[in-house]
Coordinates of C-alpha atoms and ligand atoms in Angstrom, one line a residue:
M268 CA 1.9 22.0 -25.6
R269 CA 1.2 24.4 -22.7
L270 CA -1.7 26.3 -21.3
L271 CA -2.4 29.8 -22.7
T272 CA -0.9 32.5 -20.4
G273 CA 0.1 36.1 -20.5
K274 CA 3.8 36.8 -21.1
P275 CA 6.1 36.1 -18.1
G276 CA 6.7 39.5 -16.4
W277 CA 9.2 38.5 -13.7
S278 CA 11.7 35.7 -13.0
T279 CA 13.3 34.1 -9.9
S280 CA 15.5 31.1 -9.2
A281 CA 16.6 28.5 -6.7
D282 CA 18.4 25.1 -6.8
V283 CA 15.1 23.3 -6.6
V284 CA 11.5 24.5 -7.0
V285 CA 9.0 22.5 -5.0
I286 CA 5.4 22.9 -6.0
G287 CA 2.9 22.2 -3.2
S288 CA 2.9 22.5 0.6
G289 CA 1.3 19.3 1.8
V290 CA 3.2 16.5 3.5
A291 CA 5.0 15.6 0.3
G292 CA 6.2 19.1 -0.6
L293 CA 7.1 20.2 2.9
T294 CA 9.0 16.9 3.6
T295 CA 10.9 17.3 0.3
A296 CA 11.7 20.9 1.0
L297 CA 13.0 20.2 4.5
N298 CA 15.2 17.3 3.3
L299 CA 16.6 19.4 0.4
R300 CA 17.7 21.9 3.0
S301 CA 19.4 19.3 5.1
H302 CA 21.5 18.6 2.0
G303 CA 22.3 22.3 1.7
L304 CA 20.2 23.1 -1.4
S305 CA 18.2 26.3 -1.8
V306 CA 14.5 25.8 -2.2
L307 CA 11.7 27.8 -3.6
L308 CA 8.4 26.5 -2.3
V309 CA 5.4 27.6 -4.3
T310 CA 1.8 26.9 -3.4
K311 CA -1.4 27.8 -5.0
A312 CA -3.5 29.0 -2.1
R313 CA -2.6 29.6 1.6
I314 CA 0.4 27.5 2.7
D315 CA -1.8 25.2 4.8
E316 CA -4.3 24.4 2.1
G317 CA -4.3 20.8 0.6
S318 CA -5.5 17.4 1.5
T319 CA -2.8 16.9 4.2
K320 CA -4.5 19.1 6.8
W321 CA -7.8 17.2 6.3
A322 CA -6.3 13.7 7.0
Q323 CA -8.2 12.1 9.8
G324 CA -7.4 8.4 10.4
G325 CA -3.6 8.7 10.7
I326 CA -0.3 7.3 9.5
A327 CA 0.4 3.6 9.1
A328 CA 3.8 2.4 10.2
A329 CA 5.0 -0.9 11.8
L330 CA 5.8 0.6 15.2
G331 CA 3.6 -1.5 17.5
P332 CA 4.8 -4.5 19.6
G333 CA 5.1 -7.5 17.4
D334 CA 4.4 -5.6 14.2
T335 CA 6.9 -5.8 11.3
P336 CA 7.4 -4.1 7.9
D337 CA 6.8 -7.5 6.4
Q338 CA 3.3 -7.7 7.9
H339 CA 2.6 -4.1 6.8
K340 CA 3.8 -5.1 3.3
K341 CA 1.4 -8.1 3.2
D342 CA -1.6 -5.9 4.0
T343 CA -0.5 -3.3 1.4
L344 CA -0.1 -6.0 -1.3
I345 CA -3.6 -7.5 -0.6
A346 CA -5.3 -4.0 -0.7
G347 CA -3.4 -3.3 -3.9
A348 CA -5.0 -6.3 -5.6
G349 CA -2.0 -7.6 -7.5
L350 CA -0.8 -4.4 -9.0
C351 CA 1.6 -3.1 -6.4
D352 CA 5.3 -2.7 -7.3
S353 CA 6.9 -5.0 -4.7
K354 CA 10.1 -2.9 -4.5
A355 CA 8.1 0.3 -3.9
V356 CA 6.1 -1.3 -1.1
D357 CA 9.4 -2.6 0.5
V358 CA 10.7 1.0 0.5
L359 CA 7.4 2.4 1.9
V360 CA 7.1 -0.1 4.8
S361 CA 10.7 -0.5 5.7
E362 CA 11.7 3.2 5.6
G363 CA 8.3 4.2 7.0
P364 CA 9.0 3.7 10.8
E365 CA 12.2 5.8 10.6
A366 CA 10.3 8.6 8.7
V367 CA 7.6 8.7 11.3
R368 CA 10.2 8.8 14.1
K369 CA 11.8 11.7 12.3
L370 CA 8.5 13.5 12.1
I371 CA 8.1 13.1 15.8
A372 CA 11.6 14.5 16.4
Q373 CA 10.5 17.4 14.2
G374 CA 7.7 18.2 16.7
A375 CA 4.6 16.2 15.6
V376 CA 2.7 15.0 18.7
F377 CA 0.7 11.8 18.4
D378 CA -2.0 10.5 20.7
K379 CA -0.9 8.3 23.6
S380 CA -2.6 5.4 25.3
E381 CA -3.3 5.3 29.0
T382 CA 0.2 3.6 29.5
G383 CA 1.9 6.5 27.8
E384 CA 2.8 4.5 24.6
I385 CA 1.8 5.9 21.2
A386 CA -1.8 4.8 20.7
L387 CA -2.4 2.7 17.6
T388 CA -5.7 2.1 15.9
R389 CA -6.9 0.0 13.0
E390 CA -8.4 0.9 9.6
G391 CA -9.7 -1.1 6.6
G392 CA -7.4 -3.7 5.2
H393 CA -5.0 -3.7 8.2
L394 CA -4.8 -7.0 10.2
R395 CA -3.2 -5.1 13.1
D396 CA -3.5 -1.9 15.0
R397 CA -0.8 0.2 13.3
I398 CA -2.2 3.6 12.7
L399 CA -0.8 6.5 14.7
H400 CA -3.2 9.4 15.1
A401 CA -3.2 13.0 16.5
G402 CA -5.9 15.1 18.1
G403 CA -8.1 12.0 17.8
D404 CA -9.1 12.5 14.2
A405 CA -7.0 15.5 13.3
T406 CA -3.8 13.7 12.3
G407 CA -3.2 15.7 9.1
A408 CA -3.6 19.1 10.8
E409 CA -0.9 18.0 13.3
V410 CA 1.5 16.7 10.6
S411 CA 0.9 19.9 8.6
R412 CA 1.5 22.1 11.7
A413 CA 4.8 20.4 12.7
L414 CA 6.2 20.4 9.1
L415 CA 5.1 24.0 8.5
T416 CA 6.8 25.2 11.7
A417 CA 10.0 23.7 10.6
V418 CA 9.7 25.0 7.0
K419 CA 8.9 28.6 8.1
S420 CA 11.9 28.7 10.4
D421 CA 14.3 27.7 7.7
K422 CA 15.7 30.8 6.0
G423 CA 16.9 28.7 3.0
I424 CA 13.3 28.0 2.0
E425 CA 11.6 30.9 0.2
I426 CA 7.8 30.5 0.2
I427 CA 5.5 32.0 -2.3
E428 CA 1.8 31.6 -1.5
H429 CA -1.1 32.1 -4.0
A430 CA 1.4 30.9 -6.7
L431 CA -0.2 28.6 -9.2
A432 CA 2.2 26.4 -11.2
I433 CA 0.9 26.4 -14.8
D434 CA 3.4 24.6 -16.9
A435 CA 6.9 23.2 -16.7
L436 CA 9.7 25.0 -18.5
K437 CA 12.0 22.9 -20.6
S438 CA 15.5 23.6 -22.1
K439 CA 16.5 22.8 -25.6
T440 CA 17.8 19.5 -24.3
G441 CA 14.3 18.6 -23.1
R442 CA 15.2 18.9 -19.5
V443 CA 12.8 20.6 -17.1
C444 CA 14.5 23.7 -15.9
G445 CA 11.8 25.6 -14.1
V446 CA 8.1 26.4 -14.0
L447 CA 5.7 29.0 -15.2
L448 CA 3.8 30.5 -12.3
H449 CA 0.9 32.8 -11.8
V450 CA 1.1 34.7 -8.5
I451 CA -1.5 36.8 -6.9
G452 CA 1.0 39.0 -5.0
A453 CA 2.1 42.4 -4.3
G454 CA 5.1 44.3 -5.8
S455 CA 7.2 42.9 -8.5
R456 CA 6.1 39.3 -8.3
D457 CA 2.5 39.6 -9.5
G458 CA 0.9 37.9 -12.5
V459 CA 2.7 35.4 -14.7
G460 CA 6.4 34.8 -14.1
S461 CA 9.1 32.1 -14.3
A462 CA 10.8 30.3 -11.5
L463 CA 14.0 28.7 -12.8
A464 CA 15.7 25.7 -11.1
R465 CA 18.0 22.8 -11.6
A466 CA 15.1 20.4 -10.8
V467 CA 11.4 20.7 -10.2
V468 CA 9.5 18.6 -7.7
V469 CA 5.7 18.4 -8.2
A470 CA 3.8 17.7 -5.0
T471 CA 0.4 19.1 -5.9
G472 CA -1.7 16.3 -4.4
G473 CA -4.8 14.7 -5.7
L474 CA -7.5 15.3 -8.3
G475 CA -10.7 14.6 -6.4
Q476 CA -12.3 17.7 -7.9
V477 CA -12.7 15.7 -11.1
Y478 CA -15.8 14.3 -9.5
S479 CA -19.0 16.0 -8.2
Q480 CA -18.6 14.7 -4.6
T481 CA -15.2 14.3 -3.1
T482 CA -13.4 14.4 0.3
N483 CA -10.7 16.5 -1.3
P484 CA -10.4 20.3 -0.9
A485 CA -11.0 22.8 -3.7
V486 CA -7.2 23.0 -4.5
S487 CA -7.2 19.3 -5.5
T488 CA -7.6 19.8 -9.3
G489 CA -4.7 17.6 -10.3
D490 CA -2.7 20.6 -11.7
G491 CA 0.7 18.9 -11.2
V492 CA -0.3 15.7 -12.9
A493 CA -1.7 17.6 -15.9
L494 CA 1.5 19.8 -16.0
A495 CA 3.6 16.6 -16.1
L496 CA 1.5 15.1 -18.9
R497 CA 1.8 18.2 -21.0
A498 CA 5.6 18.1 -20.3
G499 CA 5.7 14.7 -21.9
A500 CA 5.7 12.5 -18.7
K501 CA 4.0 9.2 -18.4
V502 CA 1.1 8.7 -16.0
A503 CA 0.1 5.2 -14.7
D504 CA -2.8 3.5 -12.9
V505 CA -5.0 6.6 -13.3
E506 CA -8.1 4.4 -13.6
F507 CA -7.8 3.5 -9.9
I508 CA -9.7 6.3 -8.3
Q509 CA -10.3 5.3 -4.7
F510 CA -13.8 6.1 -3.4
H511 CA -13.9 6.4 0.3
P512 CA -16.9 4.3 1.6
T513 CA -18.0 6.5 4.4
V514 CA -18.5 10.1 3.4
L515 CA -21.3 12.0 5.2
W516 CA -24.3 11.9 2.9
R517 CA -26.0 15.3 2.7
D518 CA -27.7 15.7 -0.6
L519 CA -26.8 15.4 -4.3
A520 CA -27.1 19.2 -4.4
N521 CA -24.0 19.4 -2.3
R522 CA -21.0 19.4 -4.7
G523 CA -17.3 19.7 -4.1
Q524 CA -15.7 18.8 -0.8
Q525 CA -17.8 16.7 1.6
P526 CA -17.1 15.7 5.3
L527 CA -15.3 12.4 5.8
I528 CA -16.2 9.9 8.4
S529 CA -12.9 8.2 9.0
E530 CA -12.4 4.5 8.6
A531 CA -11.0 4.6 12.1
V532 CA -14.6 5.1 13.4
R533 CA -15.2 1.6 12.2
G534 CA -11.8 0.6 13.6
E535 CA -13.2 1.7 17.0
G536 CA -16.4 -0.4 16.6
A537 CA -18.9 1.4 14.4
I538 CA -20.9 -0.8 12.0
L539 CA -22.5 -0.3 8.6
L540 CA -26.2 -1.0 8.3
N541 CA -28.6 -1.1 5.3
H542 CA -32.1 0.3 5.3
K543 CA -33.4 -3.1 6.7
N544 CA -31.0 -2.5 9.7
E545 CA -28.8 -5.5 8.6
Q546 CA -25.1 -5.5 9.1
F547 CA -24.5 -6.1 5.4
M548 CA -20.7 -6.4 5.4
V549 CA -20.8 -9.6 7.5
G550 CA -20.2 -12.6 5.3
K551 CA -19.0 -10.4 2.4
H552 CA -15.4 -10.4 3.5
P553 CA -13.4 -12.0 6.4
Q554 CA -12.7 -8.5 7.7
A555 CA -16.4 -7.5 7.4
D556 CA -16.8 -3.7 8.0
L557 CA -13.0 -3.4 8.0
A558 CA -12.4 -5.0 4.6
P559 CA -10.2 -2.9 2.2
R560 CA -12.0 0.2 1.1
D561 CA -12.8 -0.8 -2.5
V562 CA -14.6 -3.9 -1.2
V563 CA -16.7 -1.8 1.3
S564 CA -17.5 0.9 -1.3
K565 CA -18.7 -1.7 -3.8
E566 CA -20.9 -3.3 -1.3
I567 CA -22.4 0.1 -0.2
F568 CA -23.0 0.8 -3.9
N569 CA -24.8 -2.5 -4.2
Q570 CA -26.9 -1.8 -1.1
M571 CA -27.8 1.6 -2.5
Q572 CA -28.9 0.1 -5.8
Q573 CA -31.0 -2.5 -4.0
S574 CA -32.7 0.0 -1.6
G575 CA -33.0 2.8 -4.1
Q576 CA -31.7 5.1 -1.4
P577 CA -28.6 7.3 -2.0
F578 CA -26.9 6.3 1.2
V579 CA -26.5 3.6 3.9
W580 CA -26.1 4.0 7.6
L581 CA -23.1 4.0 9.9
D582 CA -24.0 3.3 13.5
A583 CA -21.3 4.8 15.7
T584 CA -23.4 4.9 18.9
R585 CA -21.4 2.0 20.3
V586 CA -18.0 3.8 19.9
K587 CA -16.5 4.5 23.3
D588 CA -15.9 8.2 24.0
F589 CA -16.8 9.2 20.4
Q590 CA -16.8 12.9 21.1
S591 CA -13.2 13.0 22.5
R592 CA -11.8 10.3 20.2
F593 CA -13.3 11.9 17.0
P594 CA -13.8 15.6 17.8
T595 CA -13.6 16.8 14.2
I596 CA -16.1 14.2 12.9
Y597 CA -18.4 14.9 15.9
A598 CA -18.4 18.6 15.1
S599 CA -19.1 18.1 11.4
C600 CA -22.0 15.7 12.1
K601 CA -23.5 18.1 14.6
A602 CA -23.0 21.0 12.0
N603 CA -25.1 18.9 9.7
G604 CA -27.9 18.2 12.2
I605 CA -26.8 14.7 13.2
D606 CA -25.9 13.6 16.7
P607 CA -23.6 10.5 16.2
L608 CA -23.9 9.7 19.9
K609 CA -27.6 9.0 19.5
E610 CA -28.3 8.6 15.8
K611 CA -27.0 6.6 12.8
I612 CA -25.0 8.6 10.3
P613 CA -26.0 8.6 6.6
V614 CA -22.9 7.8 4.5
A615 CA -22.1 7.1 0.8
P616 CA -18.9 6.7 -1.2
A617 CA -17.2 9.7 -2.7
S618 CA -14.0 10.2 -4.6
H619 CA -11.1 10.3 -2.2
Y620 CA -7.7 9.4 -3.5
A621 CA -5.8 8.9 -6.8
S622 CA -3.9 5.6 -6.4
G623 CA -2.2 6.4 -9.7
G624 CA -0.4 9.5 -11.0
V625 CA 2.8 10.5 -12.7
K626 CA 4.9 7.3 -13.0
V627 CA 8.1 7.6 -11.1
D628 CA 11.0 5.4 -10.0
L629 CA 12.0 4.8 -6.4
N630 CA 13.6 8.3 -6.3
G631 CA 10.6 10.1 -7.6
Q632 CA 12.1 10.7 -11.0
S633 CA 9.5 10.9 -13.8
S634 CA 10.1 9.9 -17.4
V635 CA 11.1 13.5 -18.1
A636 CA 14.6 14.7 -17.0
G637 CA 14.6 17.2 -14.2
L638 CA 11.0 16.5 -13.3
Y639 CA 10.3 14.8 -9.9
I640 CA 7.0 13.9 -8.4
C641 CA 6.1 13.3 -4.8
G642 CA 3.0 12.3 -2.8
E643 CA -0.5 11.8 -4.2
S644 CA 0.5 13.2 -7.6
A645 CA 3.0 10.4 -8.0
C646 CA 2.6 6.7 -9.0
T647 CA 5.4 5.0 -7.2
G648 CA 3.5 1.7 -7.6
A649 CA 3.2 1.3 -3.8
H650 CA -0.6 1.5 -3.9
G651 CA -1.4 -0.7 -6.9
A652 CA -5.1 -0.9 -7.7
N653 CA -6.2 0.4 -4.3
R654 CA -4.2 2.2 -1.6
L655 CA -4.2 0.8 1.9
A656 CA -5.6 3.2 4.5
S657 CA -3.2 5.7 6.0
N658 CA -0.3 4.7 3.6
S659 CA -0.5 8.1 1.9
L660 CA 0.9 10.5 4.5
L661 CA 3.6 7.8 4.9
E662 CA 4.4 7.8 1.2
G663 CA 4.9 11.6 1.3
L664 CA 7.3 11.3 4.2
V665 CA 9.3 8.4 2.8
F666 CA 9.6 9.5 -0.9
G667 CA 10.1 13.2 0.0
T668 CA 13.2 12.1 1.9
R669 CA 14.4 9.9 -1.0
I670 CA 13.9 12.6 -3.7
A671 CA 15.9 15.1 -1.7
A672 CA 18.7 12.6 -1.2
A673 CA 18.7 11.7 -4.9
L674 CA 18.8 15.3 -6.0
A675 CA 21.6 16.1 -3.5
K676 CA 23.7 13.4 -5.2
Q677 CA 23.1 14.6 -8.8
L678 CA 21.9 18.1 -9.6
P679 CA 23.0 19.4 -13.0
A680 CA 23.7 23.1 -13.8
Q681 CA 20.8 25.4 -14.5
E682 CA 19.7 25.3 -18.2
E683 CA 17.9 28.1 -20.1
P684 CA 14.2 27.6 -20.9
V685 CA 12.8 27.6 -24.4
Y686 CA 9.2 28.9 -24.4
E687 CA 6.7 26.6 -26.1
S688 CA 4.4 28.4 -28.5
K689 CA 1.5 25.9 -28.9
T690 CA -1.2 26.7 -26.4
T691 CA -4.5 25.4 -25.2
L692 CA -7.2 26.6 -22.8
L693 CA -10.8 25.6 -21.8
D694 CA -13.7 27.6 -20.5
P695 CA -14.4 27.3 -16.7
K696 CA -18.0 26.6 -17.7
I697 CA -17.0 23.0 -18.5
V698 CA -16.3 22.1 -14.8
L699 CA -19.8 21.3 -13.6
P700 CA -20.9 19.2 -16.5
L701 CA -17.5 17.5 -16.5
Q702 CA -17.8 16.6 -12.8
I703 CA -21.4 15.3 -13.2
S704 CA -20.4 13.2 -16.2
M705 CA -17.4 11.7 -14.4
S706 CA -19.5 10.8 -11.3
E707 CA -22.2 9.2 -13.5
G708 CA -20.0 7.4 -16.0
A709 CA -16.6 6.8 -14.3
G710 CA -17.5 6.5 -10.7
V711 CA -17.5 3.5 -8.3
M712 CA -18.9 1.3 -11.0
R713 CA -18.2 1.8 -14.7
S714 CA -19.0 0.0 -18.0
E715 CA -18.1 0.3 -21.6
S716 CA -21.3 2.3 -22.3
S717 CA -21.0 4.6 -19.3
L718 CA -17.4 5.4 -20.0
R719 CA -18.1 6.0 -23.8
K720 CA -20.9 8.3 -22.8
T721 CA -18.6 10.3 -20.5
L722 CA -15.8 10.4 -23.2
Q723 CA -18.3 11.8 -25.6
T724 CA -19.3 14.5 -23.1
L725 CA -15.6 15.3 -22.6
N726 CA -15.1 15.6 -26.3
E727 CA -18.0 18.0 -26.6
L728 CA -16.7 20.0 -23.6
S729 CA -13.2 20.3 -25.3
K730 CA -14.8 22.5 -27.9
L731 CA -15.6 25.2 -25.3
T732 CA -12.2 26.9 -25.5
S733 CA -11.2 30.1 -23.8
T734 CA -8.9 33.0 -24.7
E735 CA -8.9 34.4 -21.1
P736 CA -6.0 33.1 -19.1
Q737 CA -7.1 33.0 -15.5
I738 CA -7.0 30.5 -12.6
E739 CA -10.4 29.0 -13.3
S740 CA -9.5 28.3 -16.9
W741 CA -6.2 26.7 -16.0
E742 CA -7.9 24.5 -13.5
A743 CA -10.7 23.6 -15.9
S744 CA -8.2 22.6 -18.5
N745 CA -6.3 20.5 -16.1
L746 CA -9.5 18.7 -14.9
H747 CA -10.4 18.0 -18.5
L748 CA -7.0 16.5 -19.3
L749 CA -7.1 14.2 -16.2
A750 CA -10.8 13.2 -16.7
T751 CA -9.8 12.2 -20.3
A752 CA -6.8 10.2 -19.0
I753 CA -8.9 8.4 -16.4
V754 CA -11.7 7.5 -18.8
Q755 CA -9.3 6.3 -21.5
S756 CA -7.5 4.0 -19.0
A757 CA -10.8 2.8 -17.5
L758 CA -11.9 1.8 -21.0
I759 CA -8.7 -0.1 -21.7
R760 CA -8.8 -2.1 -18.5
K761 CA -11.4 -4.8 -19.3
E762 CA -11.6 -6.4 -15.9
S763 CA -12.5 -5.5 -12.3
R764 CA -9.7 -5.0 -9.9
G765 CA -9.2 -2.9 -6.8
S766 CA -11.1 0.3 -7.1
H767 CA -11.7 -0.2 -10.8
W768 CA -15.1 -1.9 -11.0
R769 CA -16.5 -2.7 -14.4
S770 CA -20.1 -4.0 -14.4
D771 CA -19.4 -5.6 -17.9
Y772 CA -16.2 -7.3 -16.8
P773 CA -16.9 -8.1 -13.1
Q774 CA -14.0 -10.5 -12.6
S775 CA -10.2 -9.9 -12.3
S776 CA -8.1 -11.6 -14.9
D777 CA -4.4 -12.5 -14.7
S778 CA -4.0 -11.3 -18.3
W779 CA -4.5 -7.8 -16.8
L780 CA -1.6 -8.0 -14.3
S781 CA -0.1 -5.0 -16.0
R782 CA 0.0 -1.3 -15.4
I783 CA -1.6 1.0 -18.0
T784 CA 0.7 4.0 -18.7
T785 CA -0.4 7.0 -20.7
E786 CA 1.4 9.9 -22.3
I787 CA 0.8 12.7 -24.8
D788 CA 3.2 13.1 -27.7
E789 CA 4.4 16.4 -29.1
S790 CA 1.6 16.6 -31.6
G791 CA -0.9 16.2 -28.8
N792 CA -1.8 12.5 -29.5
W793 CA -2.5 10.2 -26.5
K794 CA -0.5 6.9 -26.3
S795 CA -1.2 4.1 -23.9
D796 CA 1.0 1.0 -23.1
L797 CA 0.8 -2.0 -20.8
E798 CA 3.7 -2.6 -18.5
P799 CA 3.9 -5.9 -16.7
I800 CA 4.1 -5.7 -12.9
Q801 CA 7.5 -6.2 -11.4
Ligands
FAD730 P1 -1.7 17.8 -0.6 O1 -1.6 17.7 0.9 O2 -3.0 17.8 -1.2 O3 -0.9 19.1 -1.0 C1 -0.9 19.6 -2.3 C2 -0.4 21.0 -2.3 O4 -0.2 21.4 -3.7 C3 -1.3 22.0 -1.7 O5 -0.5 22.9 -0.9 C4 -1.9 22.7 -2.9 O6 -2.4 24.0 -2.6 C5 -0.8 22.7 -3.8 N1 -1.1 22.9 -5.2 C6 -2.0 22.2 -5.9 N2 -2.0 22.6 -7.2 C7 -1.0 23.5 -7.3 C8 -0.5 24.4 -8.3 N3 -1.0 24.3 -9.6 N4 0.5 25.2 -8.1 C9 1.0 25.3 -6.8 N5 0.5 24.6 -5.8 C10 -0.5 23.7 -6.0 N6 -4.1 9.7 4.1 C11 -3.5 9.1 5.1 O7 -2.4 8.5 4.9 N7 -4.1 9.0 6.3 C12 -5.3 9.6 6.5 O8 -5.8 9.6 7.6 C13 -5.9 10.3 5.5 N8 -7.1 10.9 5.6 C14 -7.6 11.7 4.6 C15 -8.8 12.5 4.8 C16 -9.2 13.3 3.8 C17 -10.5 14.1 4.1 C18 -8.5 13.4 2.6 C19 -9.0 14.4 1.6 C20 -7.4 12.7 2.4 C21 -6.9 11.8 3.4 N9 -5.8 11.1 3.2 C22 -5.2 10.4 4.2 C23 -5.0 11.2 2.0 C24 -3.8 12.2 2.2 O9 -4.3 13.2 3.1 C25 -3.3 12.8 1.0 O10 -3.1 11.8 0.0 C26 -2.0 13.4 1.2 O11 -2.1 14.4 2.3 C27 -1.5 14.1 0.0 O12 -0.4 14.9 0.3 P2 0.3 15.7 -0.8 O13 1.4 16.5 -0.1 O14 0.7 14.8 -1.9 O15 -0.8 16.7 -1.3
SIN731 C1 -9.7 7.8 6.9 O1 -9.5 8.3 8.0 O2 -10.7 7.0 6.7 C2 -8.9 8.1 5.7 C3 -7.7 7.4 5.8 C4 -6.9 7.4 4.5 O3 -7.4 7.9 3.5 O4 -5.8 6.9 4.5

């Protein structure tokens, strides 16, 4: 099954096609080059679009005095609530420090303390100060700048912007051998075309736009995960959508990307207050306001239910040098009429991160030959049921390096694509009702009845098909596929764990210490399995 498109009108090729230009795609591309492979880097909007440039808090790595990968591992496992893959976490925390040093060598500049050492801060779930940051709260922008500078200066990486990857191309052996693209370009590469390669790396980021309010930018429509599902790959842990606890509350009328108030603001002393001015996280968890993010989001949700108000307060007036430490957040508060130096900030949870994604091994290989996945689109198992703060940029650096090394060792010859004739496409009109239904029924708290209601809405929306291939329809179809996968997995998991909170099954149960995997067979039927945690 593939999305409906026009006929491919042009073709190009490289050793490897990398889809996406965030930390994961850029790191993979640079490392492929260091192994001498030619790279075609395609990205759906401008090259600097994506979640990476919005990252605030920083990158977690055991670089501080006395810190060790083992301590980082412990915090990651606790946040992951029993569902982390221990080997994937080992890789992340032990290869993380070297990956960060390499990033620094590539030109990324991190903030320093008064003594000239790299300044480290703390975020939810970390028992140590271990988060490197840049420009105060503009870490992602600096990571993106440094990697983009390196990528743009490498003549062996061809970049195509405004190039939306629609579907994987497979050979008659079933191996992925390229990708169908839609390019808004000039000259010969305009419209639908095919990019052939000996392997394809999907690094298309998250799927926050499945929900009404998200910290994710507009490009985060989960295209790569949907592409992989249609290509026959397994996804895993997709029910674990992480809701960031402190997103600036503006109004329900504000949909799409909302301004984030980094967890690092609490790391530097800000506190959460309810409408009775009580510091409600105290006594709820030993780390209080700096408990793992699922714990804080749940408690904020409880407070909102109790008060009937759609937000709680974040008091940052006590944070030292707020304006210089958090310049981006200061500016976005001011732009929304709030002075964080003098006033409390209204905050509420919003969809932030997909802890699951396309199931991959430790070298980013999906269950389909030739198809590799990196970054937020992947489920390496390192995040389990709830990603630890600032482990995502790190994951892109570490696994991008590993994927390139694995491909350099074994890259088969180019195969010829066979064009699949069965197509599907949904009308862009479905997006708004889909997002509202997902936020209402599959949000911070879910239940059998809320999920069933959302599934029913999704079934109704699937009847609104389209015959007009265009960006909005491809994105709408992808959002619908992912929303369905999330709701189905959330229905299967009859317990509460990490960021999956079921009001009808409020406890965790050892009988659920398994990963839910989902795939779509060639006739379009969904199939889910339980895989015990390693
Ligand atoms: P992205 O950076 O999202 O890049 C995806 C790329 O794929 C983009 O270039 C996009 O345009 C492209 N793309 C998408 N679809 C297609 C398509 N169909 N065809 C072609 N290209 C496509 N994590 C941390 O570790 N620390 C933090 O401090 C932190 N703060 C965050 C703050 C915010 C506001 C947000 C939203 C996230 C934050 N995260 C943080 C999470 C982290 O930023 C992301 O998980 C990470 O950047 C994902 O990197 P990526 O390369 O996988 O995806
Ligand atoms: C934040 O700065 O609070 C976000 C960090 C993250 O998502 O890892």
